[in-house]
XYZ file of C-alpha atoms in Angstrom:
294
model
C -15.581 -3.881 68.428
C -13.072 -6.226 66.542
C -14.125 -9.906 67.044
C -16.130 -11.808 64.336
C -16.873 -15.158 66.691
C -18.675 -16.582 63.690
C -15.875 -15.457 61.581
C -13.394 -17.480 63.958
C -15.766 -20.336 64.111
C -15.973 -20.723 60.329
C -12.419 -20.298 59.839
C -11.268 -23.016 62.803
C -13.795 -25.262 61.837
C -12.412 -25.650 57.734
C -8.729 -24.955 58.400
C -7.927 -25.522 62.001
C -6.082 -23.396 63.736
C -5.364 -20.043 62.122
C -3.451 -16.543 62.765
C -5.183 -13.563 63.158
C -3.536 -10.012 61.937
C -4.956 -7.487 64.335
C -4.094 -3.694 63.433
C -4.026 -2.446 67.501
C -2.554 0.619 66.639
C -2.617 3.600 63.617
C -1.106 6.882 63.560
C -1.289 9.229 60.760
C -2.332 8.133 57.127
C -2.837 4.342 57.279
C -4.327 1.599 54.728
C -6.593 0.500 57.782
C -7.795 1.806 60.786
C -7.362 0.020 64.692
C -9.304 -2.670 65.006
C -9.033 -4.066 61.388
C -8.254 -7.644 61.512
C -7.408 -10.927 59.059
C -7.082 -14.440 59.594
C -4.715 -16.543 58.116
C -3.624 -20.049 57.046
C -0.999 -21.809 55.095
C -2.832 -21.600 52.347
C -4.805 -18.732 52.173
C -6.554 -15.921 54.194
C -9.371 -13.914 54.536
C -10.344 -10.387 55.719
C -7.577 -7.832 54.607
C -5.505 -5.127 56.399
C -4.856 -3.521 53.332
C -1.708 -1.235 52.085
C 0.027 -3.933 49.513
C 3.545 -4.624 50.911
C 2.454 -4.453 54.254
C -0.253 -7.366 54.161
C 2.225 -9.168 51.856
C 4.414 -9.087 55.108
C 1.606 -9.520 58.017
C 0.752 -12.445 55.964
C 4.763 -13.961 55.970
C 4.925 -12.763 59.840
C 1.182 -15.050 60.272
C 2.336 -18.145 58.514
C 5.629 -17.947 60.804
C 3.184 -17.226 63.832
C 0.994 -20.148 62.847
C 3.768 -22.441 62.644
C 5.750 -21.959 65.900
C 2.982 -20.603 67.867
C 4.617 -17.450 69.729
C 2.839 -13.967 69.307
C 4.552 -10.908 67.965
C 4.097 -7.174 67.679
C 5.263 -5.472 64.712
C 5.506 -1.918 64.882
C 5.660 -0.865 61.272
C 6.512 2.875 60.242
C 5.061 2.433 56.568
C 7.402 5.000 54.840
C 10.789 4.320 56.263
C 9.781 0.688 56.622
C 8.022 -0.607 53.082
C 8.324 2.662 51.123
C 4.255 3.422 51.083
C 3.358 6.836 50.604
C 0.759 7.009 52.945
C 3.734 7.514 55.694
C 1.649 6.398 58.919
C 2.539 3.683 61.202
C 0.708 0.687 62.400
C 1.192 -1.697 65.180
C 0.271 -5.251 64.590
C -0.507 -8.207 66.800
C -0.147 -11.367 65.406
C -1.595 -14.509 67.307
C -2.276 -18.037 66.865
C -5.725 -18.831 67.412
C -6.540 -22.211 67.999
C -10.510 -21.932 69.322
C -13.010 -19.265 69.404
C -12.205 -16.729 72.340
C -15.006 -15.535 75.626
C -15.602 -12.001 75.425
C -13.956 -9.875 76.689
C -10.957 -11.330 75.382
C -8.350 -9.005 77.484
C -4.952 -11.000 77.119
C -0.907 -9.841 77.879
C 0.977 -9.695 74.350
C 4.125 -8.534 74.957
C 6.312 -7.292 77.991
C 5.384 -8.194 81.910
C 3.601 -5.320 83.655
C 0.279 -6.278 85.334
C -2.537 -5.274 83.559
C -4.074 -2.121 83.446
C -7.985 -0.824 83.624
C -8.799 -1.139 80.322
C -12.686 -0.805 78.511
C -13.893 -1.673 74.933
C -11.012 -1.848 72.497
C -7.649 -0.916 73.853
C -3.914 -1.493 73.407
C -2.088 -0.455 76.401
C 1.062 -1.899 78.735
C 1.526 -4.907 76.190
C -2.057 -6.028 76.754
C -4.883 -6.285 74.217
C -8.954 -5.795 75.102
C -11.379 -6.553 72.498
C -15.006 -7.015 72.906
C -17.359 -9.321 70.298
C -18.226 -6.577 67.150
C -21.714 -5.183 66.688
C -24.182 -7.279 65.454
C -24.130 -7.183 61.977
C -26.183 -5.084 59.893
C -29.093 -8.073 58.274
C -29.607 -7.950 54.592
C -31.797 -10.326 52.878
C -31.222 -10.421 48.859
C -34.139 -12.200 47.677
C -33.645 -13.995 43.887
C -29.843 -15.935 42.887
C -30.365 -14.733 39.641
C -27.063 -12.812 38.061
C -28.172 -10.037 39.717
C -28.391 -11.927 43.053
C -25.312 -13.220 42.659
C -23.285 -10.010 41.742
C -25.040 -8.534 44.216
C -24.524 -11.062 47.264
C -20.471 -11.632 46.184
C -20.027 -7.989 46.710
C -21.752 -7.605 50.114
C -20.543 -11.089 52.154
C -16.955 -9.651 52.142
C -18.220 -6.652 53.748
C -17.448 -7.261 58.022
C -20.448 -5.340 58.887
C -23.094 -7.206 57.065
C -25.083 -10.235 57.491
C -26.119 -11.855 54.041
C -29.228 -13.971 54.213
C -29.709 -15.369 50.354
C -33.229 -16.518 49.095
C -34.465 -18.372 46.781
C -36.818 -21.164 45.271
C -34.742 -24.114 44.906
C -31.042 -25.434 45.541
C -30.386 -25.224 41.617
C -31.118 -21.392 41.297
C -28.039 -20.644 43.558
C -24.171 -20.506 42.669
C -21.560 -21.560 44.991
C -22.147 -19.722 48.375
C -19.449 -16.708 49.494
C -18.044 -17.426 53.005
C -20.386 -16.442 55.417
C -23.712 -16.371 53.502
C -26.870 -17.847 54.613
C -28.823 -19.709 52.682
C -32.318 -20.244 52.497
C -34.224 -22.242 50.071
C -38.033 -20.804 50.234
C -40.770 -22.968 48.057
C -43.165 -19.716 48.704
C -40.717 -16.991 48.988
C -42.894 -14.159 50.780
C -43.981 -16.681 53.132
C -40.371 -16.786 54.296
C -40.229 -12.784 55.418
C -41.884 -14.089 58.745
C -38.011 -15.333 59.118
C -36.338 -11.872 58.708
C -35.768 -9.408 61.596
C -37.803 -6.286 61.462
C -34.848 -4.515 61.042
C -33.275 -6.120 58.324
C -32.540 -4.560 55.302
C -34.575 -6.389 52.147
C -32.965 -6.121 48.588
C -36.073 -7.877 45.882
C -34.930 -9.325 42.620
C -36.236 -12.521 41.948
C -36.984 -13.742 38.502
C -41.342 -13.443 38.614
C -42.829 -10.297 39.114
C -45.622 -11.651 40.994
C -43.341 -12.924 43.383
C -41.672 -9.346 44.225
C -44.801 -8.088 44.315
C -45.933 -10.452 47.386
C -42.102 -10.010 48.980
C -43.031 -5.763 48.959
C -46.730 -6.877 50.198
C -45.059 -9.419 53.012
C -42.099 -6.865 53.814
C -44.711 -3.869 54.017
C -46.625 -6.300 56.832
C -43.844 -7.325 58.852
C -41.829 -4.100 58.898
C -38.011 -3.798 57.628
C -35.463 -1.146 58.048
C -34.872 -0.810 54.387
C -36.696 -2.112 50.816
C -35.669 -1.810 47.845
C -36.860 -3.472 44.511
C -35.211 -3.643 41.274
C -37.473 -2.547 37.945
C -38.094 0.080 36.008
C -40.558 3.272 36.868
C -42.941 1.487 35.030
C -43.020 -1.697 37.138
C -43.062 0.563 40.159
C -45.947 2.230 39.259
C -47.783 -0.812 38.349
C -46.695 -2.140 42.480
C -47.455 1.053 43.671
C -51.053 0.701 42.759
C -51.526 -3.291 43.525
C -50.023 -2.207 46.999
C -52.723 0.259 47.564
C -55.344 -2.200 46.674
C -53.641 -4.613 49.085
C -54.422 -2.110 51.868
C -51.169 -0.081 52.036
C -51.816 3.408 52.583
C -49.059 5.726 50.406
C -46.688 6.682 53.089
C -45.962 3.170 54.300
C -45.319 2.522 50.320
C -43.181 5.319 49.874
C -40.945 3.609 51.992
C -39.866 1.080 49.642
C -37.405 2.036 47.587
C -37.143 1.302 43.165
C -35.750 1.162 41.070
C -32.206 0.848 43.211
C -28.746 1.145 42.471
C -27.441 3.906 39.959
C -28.754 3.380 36.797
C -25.917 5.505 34.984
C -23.844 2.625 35.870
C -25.576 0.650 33.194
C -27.417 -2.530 33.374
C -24.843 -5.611 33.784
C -25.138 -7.684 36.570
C -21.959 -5.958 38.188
C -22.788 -2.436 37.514
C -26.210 -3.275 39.212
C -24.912 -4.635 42.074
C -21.842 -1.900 42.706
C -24.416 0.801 42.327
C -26.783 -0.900 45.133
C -23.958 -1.834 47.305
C -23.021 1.979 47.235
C -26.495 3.017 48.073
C -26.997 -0.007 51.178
C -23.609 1.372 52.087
C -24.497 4.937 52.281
C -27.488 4.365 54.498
C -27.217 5.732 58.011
C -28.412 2.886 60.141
C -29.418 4.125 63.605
C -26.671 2.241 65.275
C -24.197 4.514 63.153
C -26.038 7.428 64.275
C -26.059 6.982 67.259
C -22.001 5.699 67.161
C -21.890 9.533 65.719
C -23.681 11.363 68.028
C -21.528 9.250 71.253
C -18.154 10.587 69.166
């Protein structure tokens, strides 16, 4: 549920060993629920537990972890404690990680009782279960134009997704968020052999023609999700090249353009917030069926 191996793997591999902030408990109106987690060190951090004041002091209480090594649980009443309104409480386990943990990583953090039966996520008796997360959700932004980029440095902070970045050449692209994927793709639509069918295809390269063969590639090697920037116009224009391609209108209908919220306006930013939103407010059918097990 909680553990980002590739996040700990990244994180060990530039800074060496690091703390990790681990919400394990939340009652009542919290920043962050359990299972929320950052890693930390001396320098800097990334992931966030949100609230203000307390990150400001998980992040003192991680540095002091990091440096002598011994792991504490802070059991923070918000109100009383750092004066939030919110007025839950959290309990956070702070650990110094030093190489990426087997799954299931059940370990004692505080007091000496033997250790209970414990499944999936759990805090219980001083000991801590976590299992690796879900696999991310995979979204492929095709083009490192502005758009691209806006786009792309507002999804790779998000824990849940998977940002595969494509492009033409090594020049088109900015410096790379943590945790992106790049791939540099001469003949862009000959690259969608690459994605999983299930991944989730955002199109806005800088050549028509090539978005047109990325919709023609995606609509051949099936994708969860598709959607292409443009106007109604350029849409209409695809929607009839498609059908000559051989695409019948249902499996057409299925890509989606223009995408994000135009109301939002048209700068990079705006783009990309209202597309994030919309990705965001997908159902994928792991969420469903996380809803229907609740």
């Amino acid at each position: 549920m909680t553990l980002d191996l590739a996040g700990f793997d990244r994180a060990l591999a530039e800074h060496g060993p690091v703390a990790r902030v681990l919400v394990a408990e939340a009652r009542g109106s919290v920043p962050r629920g359990a299972g929320t987690a950052m890693l930390v060190w001396e320098d800097g951090f990334t992931g966030t537990i949100g609230g203000g004041a307390l990150e400001w002091r998980a992040l003192e209480v991680a540095r002091d972890v990091l440096r002598g090594g011994h792991t504490r649980v802070e059991r923070v009443p918000l109100g009383p404690a750092l004066g939030q309104c919110c007025g839950g409480a959290v309990t956070l386990v702070v650990e110094r990680i030093a190489a990426v943990p087997e799954t299931p990583w059940l370990r004692r953090v505080e007091g000496a009782r033997d250790a209970p039966a414990l499944r999936g996520f759990a805090f219980r008796d001083g000991w801590l279960r976590e299992e690796a997360a879900a696999p991310a959700r995979a979204v492929w932004v095709w083009g490192a134009g502005h758009v691209g980029a806006a786009l792309v440095a507002t999804l790779a902070p998000l824990p849940e997704i998977e940002v595969t970045w494509v492009d033409v050449s090594e020049k088109r692209f900015p410096d790379l968020p943590d945790g992106v994927t790049k791939l540099i793709a001469a003949e862009p639509p000959r690259a969608m052999a690459r994605a999983p069918t299930h991944a989730e295809h955002l199109i806005l390269t800088y050549s028509h023609e090539i978005d047109l063969a990325l919709c023609h590639a995606a609509l051949n090697r099936g994708f969860a999700f598709c959607g292409l920037i443009g106007s109604a116009t350029k849409w209409a224009r695809f929607r009839s090249r498609l059908a000559a391609l051989g695409h019948d209108g249902a499996a057409i209908d299925r890509i989606r353009c223009p995408i994000g919220d135009p109301g939002l306006g048209k700068h990079p930013q705006a783009i990309a917030i209202g597309v994030a939103a919309a990705l965001l407010s997908r159902r994928t059918p792991a969420a469903a069926k996380k809803d229907g097990a609740a």
